[in-house]
XYZ file of C-alpha atoms in Angstrom:
293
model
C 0.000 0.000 0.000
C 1.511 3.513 -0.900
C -0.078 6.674 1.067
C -2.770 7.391 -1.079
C -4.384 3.721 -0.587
C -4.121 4.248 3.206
C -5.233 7.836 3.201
C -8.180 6.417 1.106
C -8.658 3.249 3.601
C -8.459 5.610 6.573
C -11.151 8.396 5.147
C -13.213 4.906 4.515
C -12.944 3.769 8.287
C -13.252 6.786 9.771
C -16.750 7.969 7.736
C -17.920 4.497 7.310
C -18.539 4.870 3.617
C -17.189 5.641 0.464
C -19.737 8.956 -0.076
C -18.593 10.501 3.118
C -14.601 9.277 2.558
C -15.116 11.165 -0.954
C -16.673 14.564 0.955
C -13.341 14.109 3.382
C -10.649 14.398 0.791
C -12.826 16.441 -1.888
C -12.326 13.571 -4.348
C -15.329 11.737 -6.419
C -16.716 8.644 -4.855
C -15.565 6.411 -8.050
C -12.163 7.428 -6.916
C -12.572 6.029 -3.670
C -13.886 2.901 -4.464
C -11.487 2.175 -7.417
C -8.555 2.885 -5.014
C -10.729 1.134 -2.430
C -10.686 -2.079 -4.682
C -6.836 -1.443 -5.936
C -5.702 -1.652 -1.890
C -7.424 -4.905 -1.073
C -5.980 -6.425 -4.390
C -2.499 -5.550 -3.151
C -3.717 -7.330 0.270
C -4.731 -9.801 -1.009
C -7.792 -9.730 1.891
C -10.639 -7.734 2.084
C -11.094 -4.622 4.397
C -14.959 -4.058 4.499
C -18.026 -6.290 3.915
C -20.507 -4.472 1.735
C -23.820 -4.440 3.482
C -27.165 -2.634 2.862
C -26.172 -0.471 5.531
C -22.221 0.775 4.515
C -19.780 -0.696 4.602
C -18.077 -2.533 7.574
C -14.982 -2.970 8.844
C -13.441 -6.610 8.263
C -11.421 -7.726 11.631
C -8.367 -7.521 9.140
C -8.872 -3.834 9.014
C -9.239 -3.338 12.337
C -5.946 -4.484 12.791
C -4.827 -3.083 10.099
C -5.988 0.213 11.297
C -3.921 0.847 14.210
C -0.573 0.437 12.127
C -2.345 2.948 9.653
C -3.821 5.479 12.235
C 0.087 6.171 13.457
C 1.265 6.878 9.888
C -1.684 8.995 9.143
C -1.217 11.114 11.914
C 2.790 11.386 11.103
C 1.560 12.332 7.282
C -0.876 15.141 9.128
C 1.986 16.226 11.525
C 4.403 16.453 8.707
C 1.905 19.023 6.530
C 1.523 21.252 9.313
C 5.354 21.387 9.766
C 5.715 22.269 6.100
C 2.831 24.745 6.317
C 4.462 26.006 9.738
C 7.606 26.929 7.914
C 6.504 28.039 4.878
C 4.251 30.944 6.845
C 7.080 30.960 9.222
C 5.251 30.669 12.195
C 7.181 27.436 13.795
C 10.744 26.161 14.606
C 13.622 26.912 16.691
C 16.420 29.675 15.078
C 19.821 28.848 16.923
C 22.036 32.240 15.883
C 25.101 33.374 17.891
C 26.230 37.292 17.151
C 29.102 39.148 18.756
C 28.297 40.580 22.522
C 28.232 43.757 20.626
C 25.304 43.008 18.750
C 23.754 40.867 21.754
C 23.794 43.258 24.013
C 20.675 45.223 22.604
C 19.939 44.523 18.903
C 19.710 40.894 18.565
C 17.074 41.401 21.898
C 15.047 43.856 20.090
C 15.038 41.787 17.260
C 13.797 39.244 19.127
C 11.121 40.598 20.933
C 9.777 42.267 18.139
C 9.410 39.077 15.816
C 8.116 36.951 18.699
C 5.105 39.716 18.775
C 4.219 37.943 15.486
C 5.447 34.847 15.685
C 4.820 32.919 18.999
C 5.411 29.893 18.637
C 9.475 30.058 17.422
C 11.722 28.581 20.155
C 15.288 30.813 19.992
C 18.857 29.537 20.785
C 20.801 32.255 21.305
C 24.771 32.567 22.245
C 27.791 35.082 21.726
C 30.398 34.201 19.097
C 33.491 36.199 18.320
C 35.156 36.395 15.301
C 38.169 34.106 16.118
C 35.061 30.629 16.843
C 32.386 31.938 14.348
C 33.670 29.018 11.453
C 33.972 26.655 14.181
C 31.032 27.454 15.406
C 29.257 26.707 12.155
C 30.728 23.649 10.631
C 30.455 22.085 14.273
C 26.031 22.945 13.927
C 26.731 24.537 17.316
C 24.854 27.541 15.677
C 22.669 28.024 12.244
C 23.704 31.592 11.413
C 26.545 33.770 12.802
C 26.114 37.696 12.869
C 29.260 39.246 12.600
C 30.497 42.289 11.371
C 33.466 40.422 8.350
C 32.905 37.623 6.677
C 36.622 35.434 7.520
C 38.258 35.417 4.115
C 37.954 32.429 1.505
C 36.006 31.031 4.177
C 33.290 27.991 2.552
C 29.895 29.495 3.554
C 27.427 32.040 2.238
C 26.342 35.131 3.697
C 23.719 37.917 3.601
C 24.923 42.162 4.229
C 22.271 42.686 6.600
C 23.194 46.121 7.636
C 25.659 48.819 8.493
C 27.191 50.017 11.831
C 30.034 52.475 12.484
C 32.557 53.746 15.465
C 31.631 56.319 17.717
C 32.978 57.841 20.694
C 31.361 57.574 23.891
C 32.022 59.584 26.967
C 30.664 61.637 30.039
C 28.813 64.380 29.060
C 30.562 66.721 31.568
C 34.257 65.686 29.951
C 33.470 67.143 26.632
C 29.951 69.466 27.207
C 30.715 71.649 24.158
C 30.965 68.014 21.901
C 29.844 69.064 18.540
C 27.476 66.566 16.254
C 30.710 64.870 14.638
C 34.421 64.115 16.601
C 37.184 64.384 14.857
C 39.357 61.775 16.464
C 42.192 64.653 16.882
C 40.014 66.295 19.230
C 40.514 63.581 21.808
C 44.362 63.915 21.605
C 45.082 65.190 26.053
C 42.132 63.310 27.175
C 42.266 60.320 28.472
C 41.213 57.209 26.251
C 40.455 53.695 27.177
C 41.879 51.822 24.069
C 40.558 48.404 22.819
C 42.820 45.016 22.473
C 42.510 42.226 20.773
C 39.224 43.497 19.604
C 38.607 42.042 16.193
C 37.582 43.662 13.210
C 36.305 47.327 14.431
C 39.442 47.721 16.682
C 41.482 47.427 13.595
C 39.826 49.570 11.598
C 39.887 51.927 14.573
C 43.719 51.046 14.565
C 44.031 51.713 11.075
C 42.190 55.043 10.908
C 44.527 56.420 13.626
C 47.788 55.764 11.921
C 45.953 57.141 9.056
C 45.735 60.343 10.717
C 49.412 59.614 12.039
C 47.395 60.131 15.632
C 48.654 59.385 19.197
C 46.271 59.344 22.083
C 46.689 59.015 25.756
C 45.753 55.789 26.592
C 45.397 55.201 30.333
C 43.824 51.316 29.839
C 43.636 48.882 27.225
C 40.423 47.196 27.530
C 39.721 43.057 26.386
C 35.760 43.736 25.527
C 33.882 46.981 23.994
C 31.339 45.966 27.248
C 34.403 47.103 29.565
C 35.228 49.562 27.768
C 31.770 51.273 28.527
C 31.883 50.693 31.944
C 35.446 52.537 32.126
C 33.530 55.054 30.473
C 30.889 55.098 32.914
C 33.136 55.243 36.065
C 34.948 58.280 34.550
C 38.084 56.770 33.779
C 38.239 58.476 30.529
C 36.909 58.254 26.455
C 36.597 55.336 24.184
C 35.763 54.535 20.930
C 33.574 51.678 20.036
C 30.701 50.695 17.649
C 27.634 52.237 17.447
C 25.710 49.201 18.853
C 27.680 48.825 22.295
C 27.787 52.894 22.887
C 23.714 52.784 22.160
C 23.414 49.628 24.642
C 25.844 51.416 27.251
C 23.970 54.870 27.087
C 23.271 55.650 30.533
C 22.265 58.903 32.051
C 25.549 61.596 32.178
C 26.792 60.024 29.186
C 26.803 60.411 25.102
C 27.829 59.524 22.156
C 28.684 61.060 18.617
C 29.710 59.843 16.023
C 33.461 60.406 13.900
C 34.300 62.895 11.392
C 34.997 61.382 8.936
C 32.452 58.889 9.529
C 34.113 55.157 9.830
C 31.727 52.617 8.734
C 31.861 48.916 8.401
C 29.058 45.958 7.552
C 27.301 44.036 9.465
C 26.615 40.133 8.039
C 25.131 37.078 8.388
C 26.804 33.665 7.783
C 25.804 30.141 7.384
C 26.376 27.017 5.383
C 26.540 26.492 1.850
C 24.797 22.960 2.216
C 22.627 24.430 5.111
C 20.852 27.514 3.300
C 18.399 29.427 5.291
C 15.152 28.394 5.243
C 11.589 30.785 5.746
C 11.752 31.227 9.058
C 15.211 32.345 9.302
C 15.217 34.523 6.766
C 12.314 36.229 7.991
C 13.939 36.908 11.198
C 16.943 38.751 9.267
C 14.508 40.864 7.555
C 13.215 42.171 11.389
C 17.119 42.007 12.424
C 17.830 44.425 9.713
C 15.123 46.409 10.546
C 16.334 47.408 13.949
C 19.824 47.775 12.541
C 18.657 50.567 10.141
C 16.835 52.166 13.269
């Protein structure tokens, strides 16, 4: 018997005749009973006696019933997961993103797309640049969000959005601050530098000897998060991306961004054999919303 035979003998023992099997699945009764006819043939038994009053079940079907009641409800459960995912409205989205990004946009994200879609289950970690591959080929995460794809690297990505460095400090260290910093004015103050800090502290790095620009750097800090707090204890200025300053924004304190403005992109990775399916790709879309807010 294939599926359509025991979706047929199923509709048949369930309604208890080929009329009402035929309303069930919106097929014509001849249907029915030729596919009826073409299942008991395989058989080799009959599964109903045809009586003036229906049909009724044979004690062959009965048995055979149970085996075909588990399938049919594995068949039923197996629709509604591809109608689930195809509306996006079910499933479980494992993405890691760096701390910068987790500390307030991934959230939002979040939040907002569970407002629409209540039923997705998230797994969510923080991944820096350094374990994002590993992280991926070991399916210890689906999609990465990071801010550079790692070079010749096997997987596919999606630009998602744009972020850029900013300064952030105490409002009563710098209360004439005008809308843009150039990063010359914060040559005598005192700056809490970045190390080891991936991508942004290099481009940071770079921009400086650019400039051919020395500033007074009273502590080198491992994580943009630290960095904030310094900020927020009064230990001096930093420089970070837009997303951490935002998240750290406390009152007392501010942010502006540099003149020139120094940019970078914002990405997310995954597979090549594990492409993205509806669901995930609808959460992006609400991701990149908030990014562009």
């Amino acid at each position: 018997m294939n599926l359509r035979h025991i979706e047929i003998f199923h509709a048949v023992y369930v309604n208890g005749s080929v009329s009402a099997a035929a309303r069930a699945l919106n097929v014509s009764q001849p249907s029915v009973s030729k596919m009826l006819r073409h299942a008991e043939s395989l058989l080799g038994f009959q599964l109903f006696q045809r009586t003036n009053g229906g049909l009724v079940p044979t004690e062959d079907a009965h048995t055979l019933f149970e085996e075909v009641r588990e399938i049919q409800d594995r068949v039923h459960a197996l629709r509604e997961a591809g109608r689930n995912l195809r509306r996006g409205t079910r499933g479980t989205l494992r993405i890691s993103a760096l701390p910068s990004l987790a500390l307030d946009a991934i959230p939002t994200a979040v939040a907002r797309f569970l407002n629409t879609h209540e039923n997705v289950k998230f797994d969510l970690q923080t991944v820096h640049h350094d374990d994002l591959l590993r992280k991926l080929h070991e399916r210890e995460t689906d999609i990465a969000i990071a801010y550079q794809v790692p070079p010749s690297a096997p997987i596919a990505q999606r630009w998602i959005g744009e972020g850029e460095l900013v300064v952030l400090y105490r409002e009563q260290d710098m209360p004439d601050a005008p809308p843009c910093i150039e990063l010359s004015r914060l040559q005598g103050q005192r700056f809490i530098s970045l190390a080891a800090s991936g991508p942004t502290g290099r481009l940071f790095t770079g921009e400086l000897q650019r400039l051919n620009l020395d500033l007074d750097e009273v502590v080198s800090a491992r994580t943009f998060y630290i960095a904030g707090a310094l900020v927020r204890q009064g230990v001096g200025m930093t420089v970070v991306d837009s997303f951490t300053a935002q998240a750290c924004l406390a009152p007392g304190l501010a942010m502006r961004p540099l003149k020139p403005r120094v940019t970078f992109d914002i990405h997310a990775m995954f597979l090549l054999n594990r492409p993205l399916g509806a669901l995930a790709s609808e959460f992006l879309k609400t991701l990149k919303q908030v990014l562009d807010a």
